[in-house]
Amino acid sequence: TEIPVGDDQLQHLELARDLAERFNHVHKCSVLKMPTPLMSDSAATRVMSLQDGKKKMSKSDRSEKSRILLTDSADAIRKKIKSAPTDSFGVLDDSVISNPERFNLRNLLELYSSFTNQSPEQAVASLSGSDMASFKNLLVGALVEKICPIGDEIARLKKDKAFLDSVLNEGSKYAESLSQQTILEVKQTVGLLR
Protein backbone atom coordinates (compact mmCIF):
# COMPACT_ATOMS: atom_id res chain seq x y z
CA THR A 1 0.00 0.00 0.00
CA GLU A 2 1.76 3.14 -1.20
CA ILE A 3 1.14 6.35 0.73
CA PRO A 4 2.26 9.70 -0.73
CA VAL A 5 4.28 11.55 1.93
CA GLY A 6 6.85 14.29 2.20
CA ASP A 7 10.07 13.66 4.09
CA ASP A 8 8.71 15.55 7.11
CA GLN A 9 5.86 13.00 7.40
CA LEU A 10 7.99 9.91 6.91
CA GLN A 11 8.34 9.33 10.67
CA HIS A 12 4.54 8.96 11.00
CA LEU A 13 4.43 6.38 8.24
CA GLU A 14 7.34 4.52 9.85
CA LEU A 15 5.35 4.36 13.10
CA ALA A 16 2.37 2.89 11.22
CA ARG A 17 4.73 0.35 9.58
CA ASP A 18 6.22 -0.59 12.95
CA LEU A 19 2.78 -1.07 14.51
CA ALA A 20 1.49 -3.16 11.59
CA GLU A 21 4.65 -5.27 11.57
CA ARG A 22 4.47 -5.82 15.34
CA PHE A 23 0.78 -6.76 15.23
CA ASN A 24 1.33 -9.21 12.37
CA HIS A 25 4.39 -10.73 14.08
CA VAL A 26 2.78 -11.11 17.52
CA HIS A 27 -0.36 -12.68 16.06
CA LYS A 28 1.49 -14.68 13.37
CA CYS A 29 -0.68 -13.26 10.60
CA SER A 30 -0.65 -10.74 7.77
CA VAL A 31 -3.89 -8.93 8.56
CA LEU A 32 -2.46 -5.42 8.53
CA LYS A 33 -0.88 -4.20 5.31
CA MET A 34 2.55 -2.60 5.46
CA PRO A 35 2.35 1.00 4.20
CA THR A 36 5.14 1.99 1.82
CA PRO A 37 6.17 5.63 1.37
CA LEU A 38 5.64 7.10 -2.07
CA MET A 39 8.02 10.04 -2.28
CA SER A 40 8.88 12.32 -5.15
CA ASP A 41 12.42 13.48 -5.75
CA SER A 42 11.13 16.76 -7.19
CA ALA A 43 12.26 20.05 -5.65
CA ALA A 44 8.58 20.78 -5.10
CA THR A 45 8.32 18.15 -2.36
CA ARG A 46 9.72 20.63 0.14
CA VAL A 47 8.57 24.12 -0.66
CA MET A 48 10.49 26.76 1.24
CA SER A 49 9.23 30.02 2.75
CA LEU A 50 9.00 32.98 0.41
CA GLN A 51 10.54 35.16 3.13
CA ASP A 52 13.36 32.82 4.19
CA GLY A 53 14.52 30.25 1.66
CA LYS A 54 16.10 28.17 4.43
CA LYS A 55 12.80 27.56 6.25
CA LYS A 56 9.98 25.30 5.08
CA MET A 57 6.85 27.07 3.84
CA SER A 58 4.25 26.78 6.59
CA LYS A 59 0.70 27.89 7.27
CA SER A 60 1.73 28.53 10.88
CA ASP A 61 4.33 31.16 9.92
CA ARG A 62 3.25 34.55 11.28
CA SER A 63 3.88 36.29 7.98
CA GLU A 64 1.20 35.90 5.31
CA LYS A 65 3.94 36.78 2.82
CA SER A 66 5.81 33.55 3.60
CA ARG A 67 3.42 31.29 1.73
CA ILE A 68 1.13 31.00 -1.27
CA LEU A 69 -2.27 29.52 -0.63
CA LEU A 70 -4.33 27.69 -3.23
CA THR A 71 -7.05 30.25 -2.58
CA ASP A 72 -4.82 33.31 -3.15
CA SER A 73 -5.89 35.75 -5.85
CA ALA A 74 -3.59 36.71 -8.70
CA ASP A 75 -2.97 40.04 -6.97
CA ALA A 76 -2.10 38.35 -3.66
CA ILE A 77 0.34 36.01 -5.43
CA ARG A 78 1.93 38.96 -7.25
CA LYS A 79 2.41 40.92 -4.00
CA LYS A 80 3.90 37.94 -2.18
CA ILE A 81 6.38 37.18 -4.96
CA LYS A 82 7.33 40.86 -5.36
CA SER A 83 8.12 41.04 -1.62
CA ALA A 84 10.16 37.82 -1.61
CA PRO A 85 13.87 38.49 -1.01
CA THR A 86 16.38 37.39 -3.63
CA ASP A 87 20.04 38.39 -3.26
CA SER A 88 22.45 41.20 -4.03
CA PHE A 89 23.84 39.58 -7.21
CA GLY A 90 21.12 41.28 -9.26
CA VAL A 91 20.91 38.78 -12.11
CA LEU A 92 19.86 35.21 -12.61
CA ASP A 93 22.74 33.01 -13.76
CA ASP A 94 23.94 29.46 -13.20
CA SER A 95 25.62 30.36 -9.90
CA VAL A 96 22.17 30.33 -8.29
CA ILE A 97 22.26 26.53 -8.43
CA SER A 98 25.66 26.05 -6.77
CA ASN A 99 26.17 29.12 -4.58
CA PRO A 100 24.73 28.52 -1.08
CA GLU A 101 24.52 32.29 -0.50
CA ARG A 102 21.81 32.46 -3.16
CA PHE A 103 19.29 30.32 -1.23
CA ASN A 104 16.40 32.80 -1.51
CA LEU A 105 16.74 33.10 -5.27
CA ARG A 106 17.26 29.34 -5.59
CA ASN A 107 13.99 28.86 -3.72
CA LEU A 108 12.13 31.05 -6.23
CA LEU A 109 13.89 29.31 -9.13
CA GLU A 110 12.79 25.91 -7.83
CA LEU A 111 9.21 27.16 -7.61
CA TYR A 112 9.43 28.48 -11.16
CA SER A 113 10.97 25.29 -12.52
CA SER A 114 8.35 23.13 -10.78
CA PHE A 115 5.47 25.22 -12.13
CA THR A 116 6.90 25.27 -15.67
CA ASN A 117 7.88 21.58 -15.73
CA GLN A 118 11.59 22.25 -16.10
CA SER A 119 14.62 21.30 -14.10
CA PRO A 120 16.28 24.20 -12.27
CA GLU A 121 19.16 23.90 -14.75
CA GLN A 122 16.81 24.22 -17.74
CA ALA A 123 15.09 27.20 -16.14
CA VAL A 124 18.42 28.94 -15.52
CA ALA A 125 19.50 28.31 -19.09
CA SER A 126 16.32 29.89 -20.46
CA LEU A 127 16.35 32.80 -18.00
CA SER A 128 20.09 33.46 -17.76
CA GLY A 129 20.86 37.15 -17.47
CA SER A 130 17.33 38.11 -16.41
CA ASP A 131 17.05 40.79 -13.77
CA MET A 132 15.07 40.04 -10.61
CA ALA A 133 11.98 42.06 -11.63
CA SER A 134 11.68 40.24 -14.96
CA PHE A 135 12.20 36.85 -13.34
CA LYS A 136 9.63 37.56 -10.63
CA ASN A 137 7.09 38.60 -13.28
CA LEU A 138 7.60 35.28 -15.06
CA LEU A 139 7.28 33.42 -11.77
CA VAL A 140 4.04 35.25 -10.95
CA GLY A 141 2.66 34.31 -14.36
CA ALA A 142 3.52 30.64 -13.90
CA LEU A 143 2.01 30.53 -10.41
CA VAL A 144 -1.17 32.41 -11.36
CA GLU A 145 -1.72 30.18 -14.39
CA LYS A 146 -1.73 27.03 -12.24
CA ILE A 147 -3.00 28.21 -8.85
CA CYS A 148 -5.83 30.60 -9.66
CA PRO A 149 -7.98 27.99 -11.48
CA ILE A 150 -7.66 25.77 -8.41
CA GLY A 151 -8.73 28.66 -6.16
CA ASP A 152 -11.68 29.39 -8.44
CA GLU A 153 -12.79 25.76 -8.24
CA ILE A 154 -12.41 25.75 -4.44
CA ALA A 155 -14.59 28.87 -4.22
CA ARG A 156 -17.21 27.29 -6.52
CA LEU A 157 -17.29 24.07 -4.51
CA LYS A 158 -17.55 25.89 -1.17
CA LYS A 159 -20.78 27.50 -2.39
CA ASP A 160 -22.35 24.13 -3.18
CA LYS A 161 -22.93 22.77 0.34
CA ALA A 162 -25.29 20.01 -0.83
CA PHE A 163 -22.65 18.65 -3.20
CA LEU A 164 -19.94 18.78 -0.52
CA ASP A 165 -22.19 16.98 1.96
CA SER A 166 -22.96 14.26 -0.61
CA VAL A 167 -19.26 13.76 -1.40
CA LEU A 168 -18.39 13.55 2.30
CA ASN A 169 -21.24 11.13 2.92
CA GLU A 170 -20.32 8.89 -0.03
CA GLY A 171 -16.64 8.98 0.95
CA SER A 172 -17.46 8.07 4.52
CA LYS A 173 -19.59 5.11 3.43
CA TYR A 174 -16.91 3.93 1.02
CA ALA A 175 -14.12 4.18 3.63
CA GLU A 176 -16.28 2.35 6.16
CA SER A 177 -17.00 -0.44 3.69
CA LEU A 178 -13.27 -0.86 2.98
CA SER A 179 -12.30 -0.87 6.64
CA GLN A 180 -14.99 -3.26 7.92
CA GLN A 181 -13.26 -6.40 6.61
CA THR A 182 -9.93 -5.39 8.18
CA ILE A 183 -11.59 -4.51 11.50
CA LEU A 184 -13.38 -7.87 11.51
CA GLU A 185 -10.10 -9.70 10.81
CA VAL A 186 -8.32 -7.78 13.60
CA LYS A 187 -11.10 -8.59 16.10
CA GLN A 188 -11.00 -12.27 15.14
CA THR A 189 -7.21 -12.36 15.37
CA VAL A 190 -7.09 -10.85 18.88
CA GLY A 191 -10.00 -13.00 20.10
CA LEU A 192 -12.73 -10.41 20.41
CA LEU A 193 -15.02 -12.51 18.19
CA ARG A 194 -15.73 -16.22 18.52
PDB file of C-alpha atoms in Angstrom:
ATOM      1  CA  THR A   1       0.000   0.000   0.000  1.00  0.00           C
ATOM      2  CA  GLU A   2       1.758   3.145  -1.204  1.00  0.00           C
ATOM      3  CA  ILE A   3       1.142   6.345   0.727  1.00  0.00           C
ATOM      4  CA  PRO A   4       2.264   9.702  -0.729  1.00  0.00           C
ATOM      5  CA  VAL A   5       4.275  11.552   1.932  1.00  0.00           C
ATOM      6  CA  GLY A   6       6.851  14.293   2.203  1.00  0.00           C
ATOM      7  CA  ASP A   7      10.068  13.659   4.094  1.00  0.00           C
ATOM      8  CA  ASP A   8       8.708  15.551   7.113  1.00  0.00           C
ATOM      9  CA  GLN A   9       5.859  13.003   7.398  1.00  0.00           C
ATOM     10  CA  LEU A  10       7.988   9.913   6.912  1.00  0.00           C
ATOM     11  CA  GLN A  11       8.335   9.328  10.673  1.00  0.00           C
ATOM     12  CA  HIS A  12       4.539   8.958  10.998  1.00  0.00           C
ATOM     13  CA  LEU A  13       4.433   6.379   8.238  1.00  0.00           C
ATOM     14  CA  GLU A  14       7.336   4.515   9.849  1.00  0.00           C
ATOM     15  CA  LEU A  15       5.350   4.363  13.100  1.00  0.00           C
ATOM     16  CA  ALA A  16       2.373   2.893  11.222  1.00  0.00           C
ATOM     17  CA  ARG A  17       4.727   0.354   9.584  1.00  0.00           C
ATOM     18  CA  ASP A  18       6.220  -0.594  12.947  1.00  0.00           C
ATOM     19  CA  LEU A  19       2.776  -1.065  14.506  1.00  0.00           C
ATOM     20  CA  ALA A  20       1.487  -3.159  11.589  1.00  0.00           C
ATOM     21  CA  GLU A  21       4.649  -5.267  11.565  1.00  0.00           C
ATOM     22  CA  ARG A  22       4.467  -5.821  15.338  1.00  0.00           C
ATOM     23  CA  PHE A  23       0.777  -6.756  15.229  1.00  0.00           C
ATOM     24  CA  ASN A  24       1.327  -9.209  12.366  1.00  0.00           C
ATOM     25  CA  HIS A  25       4.391 -10.725  14.084  1.00  0.00           C
ATOM     26  CA  VAL A  26       2.777 -11.107  17.519  1.00  0.00           C
ATOM     27  CA  HIS A  27      -0.359 -12.678  16.059  1.00  0.00           C
ATOM     28  CA  LYS A  28       1.489 -14.676  13.366  1.00  0.00           C
ATOM     29  CA  CYS A  29      -0.677 -13.256  10.604  1.00  0.00           C
ATOM     30  CA  SER A  30      -0.655 -10.740   7.773  1.00  0.00           C
ATOM     31  CA  VAL A  31      -3.893  -8.929   8.562  1.00  0.00           C
ATOM     32  CA  LEU A  32      -2.456  -5.418   8.525  1.00  0.00           C
ATOM     33  CA  LYS A  33      -0.879  -4.195   5.307  1.00  0.00           C
ATOM     34  CA  MET A  34       2.545  -2.596   5.455  1.00  0.00           C
ATOM     35  CA  PRO A  35       2.355   1.004   4.204  1.00  0.00           C
ATOM     36  CA  THR A  36       5.140   1.987   1.819  1.00  0.00           C
ATOM     37  CA  PRO A  37       6.167   5.629   1.374  1.00  0.00           C
ATOM     38  CA  LEU A  38       5.644   7.101  -2.069  1.00  0.00           C
ATOM     39  CA  MET A  39       8.024  10.039  -2.285  1.00  0.00           C
ATOM     40  CA  SER A  40       8.877  12.324  -5.150  1.00  0.00           C
ATOM     41  CA  ASP A  41      12.420  13.477  -5.747  1.00  0.00           C
ATOM     42  CA  SER A  42      11.134  16.762  -7.188  1.00  0.00           C
ATOM     43  CA  ALA A  43      12.258  20.051  -5.652  1.00  0.00           C
ATOM     44  CA  ALA A  44       8.577  20.785  -5.102  1.00  0.00           C
ATOM     45  CA  THR A  45       8.322  18.145  -2.359  1.00  0.00           C
ATOM     46  CA  ARG A  46       9.721  20.627   0.140  1.00  0.00           C
ATOM     47  CA  VAL A  47       8.574  24.120  -0.664  1.00  0.00           C
ATOM     48  CA  MET A  48      10.491  26.756   1.240  1.00  0.00           C
ATOM     49  CA  SER A  49       9.232  30.017   2.753  1.00  0.00           C
ATOM     50  CA  LEU A  50       9.000  32.983   0.410  1.00  0.00           C
ATOM     51  CA  GLN A  51      10.540  35.163   3.132  1.00  0.00           C
ATOM     52  CA  ASP A  52      13.357  32.824   4.192  1.00  0.00           C
ATOM     53  CA  GLY A  53      14.515  30.254   1.657  1.00  0.00           C
ATOM     54  CA  LYS A  54      16.099  28.166   4.428  1.00  0.00           C
ATOM     55  CA  LYS A  55      12.799  27.561   6.247  1.00  0.00           C
ATOM     56  CA  LYS A  56       9.984  25.303   5.081  1.00  0.00           C
ATOM     57  CA  MET A  57       6.852  27.068   3.842  1.00  0.00           C
ATOM     58  CA  SER A  58       4.248  26.778   6.585  1.00  0.00           C
ATOM     59  CA  LYS A  59       0.699  27.887   7.274  1.00  0.00           C
ATOM     60  CA  SER A  60       1.730  28.528  10.878  1.00  0.00           C
ATOM     61  CA  ASP A  61       4.329  31.158   9.920  1.00  0.00           C
ATOM     62  CA  ARG A  62       3.248  34.546  11.275  1.00  0.00           C
ATOM     63  CA  SER A  63       3.878  36.290   7.985  1.00  0.00           C
ATOM     64  CA  GLU A  64       1.201  35.897   5.305  1.00  0.00           C
ATOM     65  CA  LYS A  65       3.944  36.778   2.816  1.00  0.00           C
ATOM     66  CA  SER A  66       5.815  33.555   3.596  1.00  0.00           C
ATOM     67  CA  ARG A  67       3.421  31.289   1.728  1.00  0.00           C
ATOM     68  CA  ILE A  68       1.135  31.001  -1.266  1.00  0.00           C
ATOM     69  CA  LEU A  69      -2.271  29.516  -0.632  1.00  0.00           C
ATOM     70  CA  LEU A  70      -4.328  27.686  -3.230  1.00  0.00           C
ATOM     71  CA  THR A  71      -7.052  30.255  -2.575  1.00  0.00           C
ATOM     72  CA  ASP A  72      -4.818  33.312  -3.152  1.00  0.00           C
ATOM     73  CA  SER A  73      -5.891  35.752  -5.845  1.00  0.00           C
ATOM     74  CA  ALA A  74      -3.593  36.707  -8.698  1.00  0.00           C
ATOM     75  CA  ASP A  75      -2.971  40.036  -6.972  1.00  0.00           C
ATOM     76  CA  ALA A  76      -2.098  38.353  -3.657  1.00  0.00           C
ATOM     77  CA  ILE A  77       0.342  36.009  -5.426  1.00  0.00           C
ATOM     78  CA  ARG A  78       1.935  38.957  -7.254  1.00  0.00           C
ATOM     79  CA  LYS A  79       2.408  40.917  -4.004  1.00  0.00           C
ATOM     80  CA  LYS A  80       3.904  37.937  -2.183  1.00  0.00           C
ATOM     81  CA  ILE A  81       6.382  37.180  -4.963  1.00  0.00           C
ATOM     82  CA  LYS A  82       7.331  40.857  -5.356  1.00  0.00           C
ATOM     83  CA  SER A  83       8.119  41.037  -1.622  1.00  0.00           C
ATOM     84  CA  ALA A  84      10.158  37.819  -1.608  1.00  0.00           C
ATOM     85  CA  PRO A  85      13.870  38.493  -1.011  1.00  0.00           C
ATOM     86  CA  THR A  86      16.379  37.391  -3.626  1.00  0.00           C
ATOM     87  CA  ASP A  87      20.041  38.386  -3.262  1.00  0.00           C
ATOM     88  CA  SER A  88      22.451  41.197  -4.033  1.00  0.00           C
ATOM     89  CA  PHE A  89      23.839  39.579  -7.212  1.00  0.00           C
ATOM     90  CA  GLY A  90      21.122  41.281  -9.260  1.00  0.00           C
ATOM     91  CA  VAL A  91      20.914  38.776 -12.113  1.00  0.00           C
ATOM     92  CA  LEU A  92      19.863  35.207 -12.615  1.00  0.00           C
ATOM     93  CA  ASP A  93      22.740  33.008 -13.763  1.00  0.00           C
ATOM     94  CA  ASP A  94      23.942  29.455 -13.202  1.00  0.00           C
ATOM     95  CA  SER A  95      25.620  30.364  -9.899  1.00  0.00           C
ATOM     96  CA  VAL A  96      22.173  30.332  -8.287  1.00  0.00           C
ATOM     97  CA  ILE A  97      22.265  26.530  -8.425  1.00  0.00           C
ATOM     98  CA  SER A  98      25.659  26.049  -6.774  1.00  0.00           C
ATOM     99  CA  ASN A  99      26.168  29.125  -4.578  1.00  0.00           C
ATOM    100  CA  PRO A 100      24.731  28.525  -1.075  1.00  0.00           C
ATOM    101  CA  GLU A 101      24.517  32.290  -0.496  1.00  0.00           C
ATOM    102  CA  ARG A 102      21.808  32.463  -3.161  1.00  0.00           C
ATOM    103  CA  PHE A 103      19.287  30.315  -1.231  1.00  0.00           C
ATOM    104  CA  ASN A 104      16.399  32.799  -1.507  1.00  0.00           C
ATOM    105  CA  LEU A 105      16.735  33.104  -5.271  1.00  0.00           C
ATOM    106  CA  ARG A 106      17.259  29.344  -5.592  1.00  0.00           C
ATOM    107  CA  ASN A 107      13.987  28.859  -3.725  1.00  0.00           C
ATOM    108  CA  LEU A 108      12.130  31.048  -6.230  1.00  0.00           C
ATOM    109  CA  LEU A 109      13.889  29.314  -9.128  1.00  0.00           C
ATOM    110  CA  GLU A 110      12.788  25.906  -7.831  1.00  0.00           C
ATOM    111  CA  LEU A 111       9.209  27.162  -7.605  1.00  0.00           C
ATOM    112  CA  TYR A 112       9.430  28.477 -11.157  1.00  0.00           C
ATOM    113  CA  SER A 113      10.973  25.293 -12.517  1.00  0.00           C
ATOM    114  CA  SER A 114       8.352  23.132 -10.784  1.00  0.00           C
ATOM    115  CA  PHE A 115       5.470  25.217 -12.126  1.00  0.00           C
ATOM    116  CA  THR A 116       6.901  25.269 -15.665  1.00  0.00           C
ATOM    117  CA  ASN A 117       7.876  21.577 -15.727  1.00  0.00           C
ATOM    118  CA  GLN A 118      11.587  22.246 -16.102  1.00  0.00           C
ATOM    119  CA  SER A 119      14.617  21.296 -14.104  1.00  0.00           C
ATOM    120  CA  PRO A 120      16.276  24.201 -12.273  1.00  0.00           C
ATOM    121  CA  GLU A 121      19.162  23.896 -14.753  1.00  0.00           C
ATOM    122  CA  GLN A 122      16.805  24.217 -17.737  1.00  0.00           C
ATOM    123  CA  ALA A 123      15.093  27.204 -16.143  1.00  0.00           C
ATOM    124  CA  VAL A 124      18.420  28.936 -15.515  1.00  0.00           C
ATOM    125  CA  ALA A 125      19.500  28.309 -19.092  1.00  0.00           C
ATOM    126  CA  SER A 126      16.319  29.889 -20.461  1.00  0.00           C
ATOM    127  CA  LEU A 127      16.352  32.798 -18.002  1.00  0.00           C
ATOM    128  CA  SER A 128      20.090  33.465 -17.757  1.00  0.00           C
ATOM    129  CA  GLY A 129      20.861  37.149 -17.471  1.00  0.00           C
ATOM    130  CA  SER A 130      17.333  38.115 -16.415  1.00  0.00           C
ATOM    131  CA  ASP A 131      17.049  40.792 -13.768  1.00  0.00           C
ATOM    132  CA  MET A 132      15.073  40.043 -10.613  1.00  0.00           C
ATOM    133  CA  ALA A 133      11.976  42.055 -11.626  1.00  0.00           C
ATOM    134  CA  SER A 134      11.684  40.240 -14.958  1.00  0.00           C
ATOM    135  CA  PHE A 135      12.197  36.850 -13.336  1.00  0.00           C
ATOM    136  CA  LYS A 136       9.626  37.558 -10.632  1.00  0.00           C
ATOM    137  CA  ASN A 137       7.090  38.604 -13.283  1.00  0.00           C
ATOM    138  CA  LEU A 138       7.604  35.277 -15.059  1.00  0.00           C
ATOM    139  CA  LEU A 139       7.276  33.420 -11.769  1.00  0.00           C
ATOM    140  CA  VAL A 140       4.044  35.255 -10.945  1.00  0.00           C
ATOM    141  CA  GLY A 141       2.664  34.314 -14.361  1.00  0.00           C
ATOM    142  CA  ALA A 142       3.519  30.645 -13.904  1.00  0.00           C
ATOM    143  CA  LEU A 143       2.006  30.535 -10.407  1.00  0.00           C
ATOM    144  CA  VAL A 144      -1.165  32.408 -11.357  1.00  0.00           C
ATOM    145  CA  GLU A 145      -1.715  30.180 -14.393  1.00  0.00           C
ATOM    146  CA  LYS A 146      -1.726  27.027 -12.241  1.00  0.00           C
ATOM    147  CA  ILE A 147      -2.999  28.209  -8.846  1.00  0.00           C
ATOM    148  CA  CYS A 148      -5.833  30.596  -9.660  1.00  0.00           C
ATOM    149  CA  PRO A 149      -7.980  27.989 -11.482  1.00  0.00           C
ATOM    150  CA  ILE A 150      -7.662  25.772  -8.407  1.00  0.00           C
ATOM    151  CA  GLY A 151      -8.727  28.660  -6.161  1.00  0.00           C
ATOM    152  CA  ASP A 152     -11.677  29.388  -8.444  1.00  0.00           C
ATOM    153  CA  GLU A 153     -12.785  25.755  -8.243  1.00  0.00           C
ATOM    154  CA  ILE A 154     -12.407  25.753  -4.437  1.00  0.00           C
ATOM    155  CA  ALA A 155     -14.594  28.871  -4.224  1.00  0.00           C
ATOM    156  CA  ARG A 156     -17.205  27.290  -6.518  1.00  0.00           C
ATOM    157  CA  LEU A 157     -17.289  24.068  -4.511  1.00  0.00           C
ATOM    158  CA  LYS A 158     -17.545  25.894  -1.173  1.00  0.00           C
ATOM    159  CA  LYS A 159     -20.780  27.501  -2.387  1.00  0.00           C
ATOM    160  CA  ASP A 160     -22.349  24.125  -3.183  1.00  0.00           C
ATOM    161  CA  LYS A 161     -22.934  22.774   0.338  1.00  0.00           C
ATOM    162  CA  ALA A 162     -25.292  20.006  -0.827  1.00  0.00           C
ATOM    163  CA  PHE A 163     -22.653  18.646  -3.201  1.00  0.00           C
ATOM    164  CA  LEU A 164     -19.937  18.778  -0.523  1.00  0.00           C
ATOM    165  CA  ASP A 165     -22.186  16.980   1.964  1.00  0.00           C
ATOM    166  CA  SER A 166     -22.960  14.265  -0.606  1.00  0.00           C
ATOM    167  CA  VAL A 167     -19.256  13.764  -1.399  1.00  0.00           C
ATOM    168  CA  LEU A 168     -18.386  13.551   2.299  1.00  0.00           C
ATOM    169  CA  ASN A 169     -21.243  11.127   2.922  1.00  0.00           C
ATOM    170  CA  GLU A 170     -20.317   8.890  -0.030  1.00  0.00           C
ATOM    171  CA  GLY A 171     -16.637   8.985   0.949  1.00  0.00           C
ATOM    172  CA  SER A 172     -17.461   8.070   4.525  1.00  0.00           C
ATOM    173  CA  LYS A 173     -19.590   5.107   3.435  1.00  0.00           C
ATOM    174  CA  TYR A 174     -16.910   3.930   1.017  1.00  0.00           C
ATOM    175  CA  ALA A 175     -14.124   4.184   3.631  1.00  0.00           C
ATOM    176  CA  GLU A 176     -16.277   2.349   6.158  1.00  0.00           C
ATOM    177  CA  SER A 177     -16.995  -0.439   3.689  1.00  0.00           C
ATOM    178  CA  LEU A 178     -13.270  -0.862   2.981  1.00  0.00           C
ATOM    179  CA  SER A 179     -12.299  -0.871   6.637  1.00  0.00           C
ATOM    180  CA  GLN A 180     -14.989  -3.258   7.919  1.00  0.00           C
ATOM    181  CA  GLN A 181     -13.262  -6.401   6.612  1.00  0.00           C
ATOM    182  CA  THR A 182      -9.933  -5.394   8.178  1.00  0.00           C
ATOM    183  CA  ILE A 183     -11.590  -4.513  11.498  1.00  0.00           C
ATOM    184  CA  LEU A 184     -13.377  -7.868  11.506  1.00  0.00           C
ATOM    185  CA  GLU A 185     -10.096  -9.704  10.813  1.00  0.00           C
ATOM    186  CA  VAL A 186      -8.317  -7.782  13.597  1.00  0.00           C
ATOM    187  CA  LYS A 187     -11.099  -8.588  16.096  1.00  0.00           C
ATOM    188  CA  GLN A 188     -11.001 -12.271  15.135  1.00  0.00           C
ATOM    189  CA  THR A 189      -7.209 -12.356  15.370  1.00  0.00           C
ATOM    190  CA  VAL A 190      -7.088 -10.849  18.880  1.00  0.00           C
ATOM    191  CA  GLY A 191      -9.999 -13.004  20.097  1.00  0.00           C
ATOM    192  CA  LEU A 192     -12.733 -10.408  20.409  1.00  0.00           C
ATOM    193  CA  LEU A 193     -15.016 -12.510  18.187  1.00  0.00           C
ATOM    194  CA  ARG A 194     -15.735 -16.219  18.525  1.00  0.00           C
TER     195      ARG A 194
END
